Coordinates of N, CA, C and O in Angstrom, one line a residue:
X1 N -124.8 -95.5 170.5 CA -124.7 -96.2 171.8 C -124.7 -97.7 171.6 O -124.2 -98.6 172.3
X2 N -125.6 -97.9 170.4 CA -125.8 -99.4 170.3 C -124.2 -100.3 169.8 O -123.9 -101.4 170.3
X3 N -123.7 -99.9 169.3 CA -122.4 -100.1 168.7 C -121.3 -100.5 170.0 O -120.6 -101.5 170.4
X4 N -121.4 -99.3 170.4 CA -120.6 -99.2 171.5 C -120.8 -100.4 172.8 O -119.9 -100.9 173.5
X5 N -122.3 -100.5 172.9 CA -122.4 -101.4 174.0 C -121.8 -103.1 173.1 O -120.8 -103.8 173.4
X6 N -122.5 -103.3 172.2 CA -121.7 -104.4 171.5 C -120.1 -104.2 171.1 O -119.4 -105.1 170.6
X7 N -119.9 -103.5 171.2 CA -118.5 -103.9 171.2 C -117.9 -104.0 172.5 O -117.2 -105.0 172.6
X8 N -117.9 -103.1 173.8 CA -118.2 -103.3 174.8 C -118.2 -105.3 175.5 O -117.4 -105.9 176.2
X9 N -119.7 -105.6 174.8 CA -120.0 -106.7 175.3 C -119.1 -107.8 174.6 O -118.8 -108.7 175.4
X10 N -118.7 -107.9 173.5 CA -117.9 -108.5 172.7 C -116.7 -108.8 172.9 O -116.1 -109.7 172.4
X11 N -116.1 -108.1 173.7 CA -114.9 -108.6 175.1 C -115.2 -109.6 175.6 O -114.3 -110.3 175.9
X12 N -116.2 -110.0 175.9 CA -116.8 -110.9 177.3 C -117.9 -111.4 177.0 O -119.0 -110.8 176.6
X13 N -117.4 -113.1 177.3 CA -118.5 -114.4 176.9 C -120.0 -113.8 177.3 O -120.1 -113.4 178.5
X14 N -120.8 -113.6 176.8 CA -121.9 -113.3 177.4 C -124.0 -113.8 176.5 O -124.3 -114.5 175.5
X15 N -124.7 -113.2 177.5 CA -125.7 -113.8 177.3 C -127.3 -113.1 176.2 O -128.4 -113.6 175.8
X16 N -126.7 -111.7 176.0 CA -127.6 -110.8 175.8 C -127.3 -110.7 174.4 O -126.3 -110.6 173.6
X17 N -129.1 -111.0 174.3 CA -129.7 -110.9 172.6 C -129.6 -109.2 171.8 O -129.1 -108.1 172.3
X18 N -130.0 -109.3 171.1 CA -129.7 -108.5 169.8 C -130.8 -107.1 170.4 O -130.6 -105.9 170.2
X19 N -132.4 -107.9 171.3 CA -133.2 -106.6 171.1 C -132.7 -106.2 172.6 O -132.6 -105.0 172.8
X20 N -132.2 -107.4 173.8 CA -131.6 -106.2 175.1 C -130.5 -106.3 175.0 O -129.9 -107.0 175.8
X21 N -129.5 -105.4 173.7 CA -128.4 -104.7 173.6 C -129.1 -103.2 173.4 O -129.0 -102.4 174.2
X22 N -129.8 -103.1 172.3 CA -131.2 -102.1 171.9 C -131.4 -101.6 173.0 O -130.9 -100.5 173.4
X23 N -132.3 -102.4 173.8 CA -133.4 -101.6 174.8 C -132.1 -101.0 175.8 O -132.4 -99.8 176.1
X24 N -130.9 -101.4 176.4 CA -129.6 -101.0 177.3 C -129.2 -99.2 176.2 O -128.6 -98.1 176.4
X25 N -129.8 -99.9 175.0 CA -129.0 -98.4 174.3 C -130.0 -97.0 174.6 O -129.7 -95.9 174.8
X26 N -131.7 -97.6 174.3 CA -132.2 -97.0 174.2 C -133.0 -96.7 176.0 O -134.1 -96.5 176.4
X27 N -132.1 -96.8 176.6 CA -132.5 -96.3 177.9 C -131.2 -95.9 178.7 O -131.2 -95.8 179.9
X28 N -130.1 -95.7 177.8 CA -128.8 -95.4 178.5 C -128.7 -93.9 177.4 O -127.5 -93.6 177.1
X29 N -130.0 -93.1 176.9 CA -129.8 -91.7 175.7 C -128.8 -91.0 176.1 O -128.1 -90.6 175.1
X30 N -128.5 -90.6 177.1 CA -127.5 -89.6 177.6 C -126.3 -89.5 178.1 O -125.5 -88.6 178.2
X31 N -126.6 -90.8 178.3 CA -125.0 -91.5 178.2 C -123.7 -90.9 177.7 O -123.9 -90.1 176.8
X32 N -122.3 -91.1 178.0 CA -121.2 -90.8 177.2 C -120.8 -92.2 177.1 O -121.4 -93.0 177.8
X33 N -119.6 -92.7 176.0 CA -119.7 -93.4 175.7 C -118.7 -94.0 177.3 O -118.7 -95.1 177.8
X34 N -118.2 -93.1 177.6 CA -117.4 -93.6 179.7 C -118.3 -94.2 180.5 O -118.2 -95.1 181.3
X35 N -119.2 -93.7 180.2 CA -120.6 -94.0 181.0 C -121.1 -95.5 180.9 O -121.3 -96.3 181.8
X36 N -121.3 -96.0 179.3 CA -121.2 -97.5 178.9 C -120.4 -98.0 179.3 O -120.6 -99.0 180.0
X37 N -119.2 -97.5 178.9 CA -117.8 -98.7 179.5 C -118.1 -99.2 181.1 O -118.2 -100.3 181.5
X38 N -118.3 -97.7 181.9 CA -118.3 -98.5 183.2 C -119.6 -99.5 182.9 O -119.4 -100.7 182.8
X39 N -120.6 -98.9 182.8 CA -121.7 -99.7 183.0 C -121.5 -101.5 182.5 O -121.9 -102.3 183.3
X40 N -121.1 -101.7 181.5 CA -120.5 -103.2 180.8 C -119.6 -103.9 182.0 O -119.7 -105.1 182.3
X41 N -118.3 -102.6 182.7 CA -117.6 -103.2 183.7 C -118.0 -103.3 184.5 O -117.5 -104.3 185.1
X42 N -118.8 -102.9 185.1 CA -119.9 -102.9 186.7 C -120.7 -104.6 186.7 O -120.6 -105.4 187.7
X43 N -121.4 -104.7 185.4 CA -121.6 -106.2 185.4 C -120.9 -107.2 185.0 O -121.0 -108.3 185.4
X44 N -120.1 -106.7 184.3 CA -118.8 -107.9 184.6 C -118.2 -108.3 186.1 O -117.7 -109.4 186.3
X45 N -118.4 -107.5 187.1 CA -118.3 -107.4 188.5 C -119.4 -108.3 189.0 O -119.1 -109.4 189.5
X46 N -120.9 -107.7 188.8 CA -122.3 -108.8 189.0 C -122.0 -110.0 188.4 O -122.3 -111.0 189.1
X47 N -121.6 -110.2 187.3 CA -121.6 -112.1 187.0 C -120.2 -112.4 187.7 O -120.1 -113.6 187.7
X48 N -119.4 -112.0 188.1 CA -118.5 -112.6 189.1 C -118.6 -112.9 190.2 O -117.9 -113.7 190.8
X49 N -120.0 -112.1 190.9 CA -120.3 -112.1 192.0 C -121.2 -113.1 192.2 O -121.3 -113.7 193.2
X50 N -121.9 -113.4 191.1 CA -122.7 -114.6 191.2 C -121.7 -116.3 190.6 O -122.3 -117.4 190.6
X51 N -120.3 -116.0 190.1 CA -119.4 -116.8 189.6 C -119.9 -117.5 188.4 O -119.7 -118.7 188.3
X52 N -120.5 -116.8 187.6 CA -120.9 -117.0 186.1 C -119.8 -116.9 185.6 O -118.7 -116.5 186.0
X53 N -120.2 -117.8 184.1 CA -119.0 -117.8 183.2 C -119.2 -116.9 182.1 O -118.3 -116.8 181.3
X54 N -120.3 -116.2 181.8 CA -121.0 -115.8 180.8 C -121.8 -114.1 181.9 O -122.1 -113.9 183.1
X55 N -121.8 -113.4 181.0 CA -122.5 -111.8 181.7 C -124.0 -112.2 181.2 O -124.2 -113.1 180.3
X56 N -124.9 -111.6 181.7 CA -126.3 -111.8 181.7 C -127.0 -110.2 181.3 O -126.4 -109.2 181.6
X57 N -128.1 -110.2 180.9 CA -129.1 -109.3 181.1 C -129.3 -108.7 182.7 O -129.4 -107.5 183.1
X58 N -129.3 -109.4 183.2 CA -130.1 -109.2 184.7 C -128.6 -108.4 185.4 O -128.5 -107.6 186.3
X59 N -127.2 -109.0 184.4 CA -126.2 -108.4 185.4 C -126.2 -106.8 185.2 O -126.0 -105.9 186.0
X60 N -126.5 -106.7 183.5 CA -126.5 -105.3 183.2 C -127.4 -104.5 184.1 O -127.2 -103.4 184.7
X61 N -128.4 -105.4 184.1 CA -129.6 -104.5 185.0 C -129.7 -103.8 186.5 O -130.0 -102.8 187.0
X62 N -129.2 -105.2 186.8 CA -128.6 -104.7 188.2 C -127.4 -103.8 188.4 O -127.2 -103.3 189.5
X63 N -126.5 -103.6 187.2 CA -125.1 -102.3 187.2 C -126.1 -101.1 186.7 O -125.7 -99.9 186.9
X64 N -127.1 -101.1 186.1 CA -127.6 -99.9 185.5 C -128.2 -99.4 187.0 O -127.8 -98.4 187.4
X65 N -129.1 -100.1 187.7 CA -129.8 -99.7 188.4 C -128.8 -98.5 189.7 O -129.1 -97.4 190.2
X66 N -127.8 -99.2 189.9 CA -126.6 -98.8 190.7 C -125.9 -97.5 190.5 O -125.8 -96.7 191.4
X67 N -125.3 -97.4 188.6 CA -124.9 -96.7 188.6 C -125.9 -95.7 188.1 O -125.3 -94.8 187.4
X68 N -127.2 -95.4 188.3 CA -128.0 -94.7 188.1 C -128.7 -93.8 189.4 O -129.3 -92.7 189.5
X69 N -128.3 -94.9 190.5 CA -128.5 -94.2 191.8 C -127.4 -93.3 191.9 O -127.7 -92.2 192.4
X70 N -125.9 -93.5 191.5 CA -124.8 -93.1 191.8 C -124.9 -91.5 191.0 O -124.1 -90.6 191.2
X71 N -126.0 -91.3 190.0 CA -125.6 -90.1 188.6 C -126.8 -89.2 189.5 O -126.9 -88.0 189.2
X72 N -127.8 -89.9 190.6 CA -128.6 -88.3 191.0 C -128.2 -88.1 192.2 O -128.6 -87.1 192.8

């Protein structure tokens, strides 16, 4: 998963360090790798919405939180 989200993020100017790429991996276990993709695209949507030039931590957080309401 860790791979995937960095490459993922590596499309897109962004702001997240080495250990919250990690902690996104290690709390997305069940994941498919479809499941990441949206998730990376979901915050690409949140830093647009706040008109960032760069994706954030806080954007992933806020697409995880969402698309985690959306999976129960």
């Amino acid at each position: 998963r860790l791979e995937i989200i960095k490459i993922k993020l590596a499309e897109v100017p962004h702001r997240v360090t080495q250990d919250q790429a990690e902690m996104i991996a290690a709390n997305t276990d069940s994941w498919s790798g479809a499941d990441l993709n949206a998730l990376i695209n979901q915050a690409k949507f949140k830093a647009v919405d706040r008109e960032a030039h760069k994706l954030k931590f806080s954007d992933i957080k806020k697409a995880y939180k969402d698309i985690e309401a959306n999976r129960e």
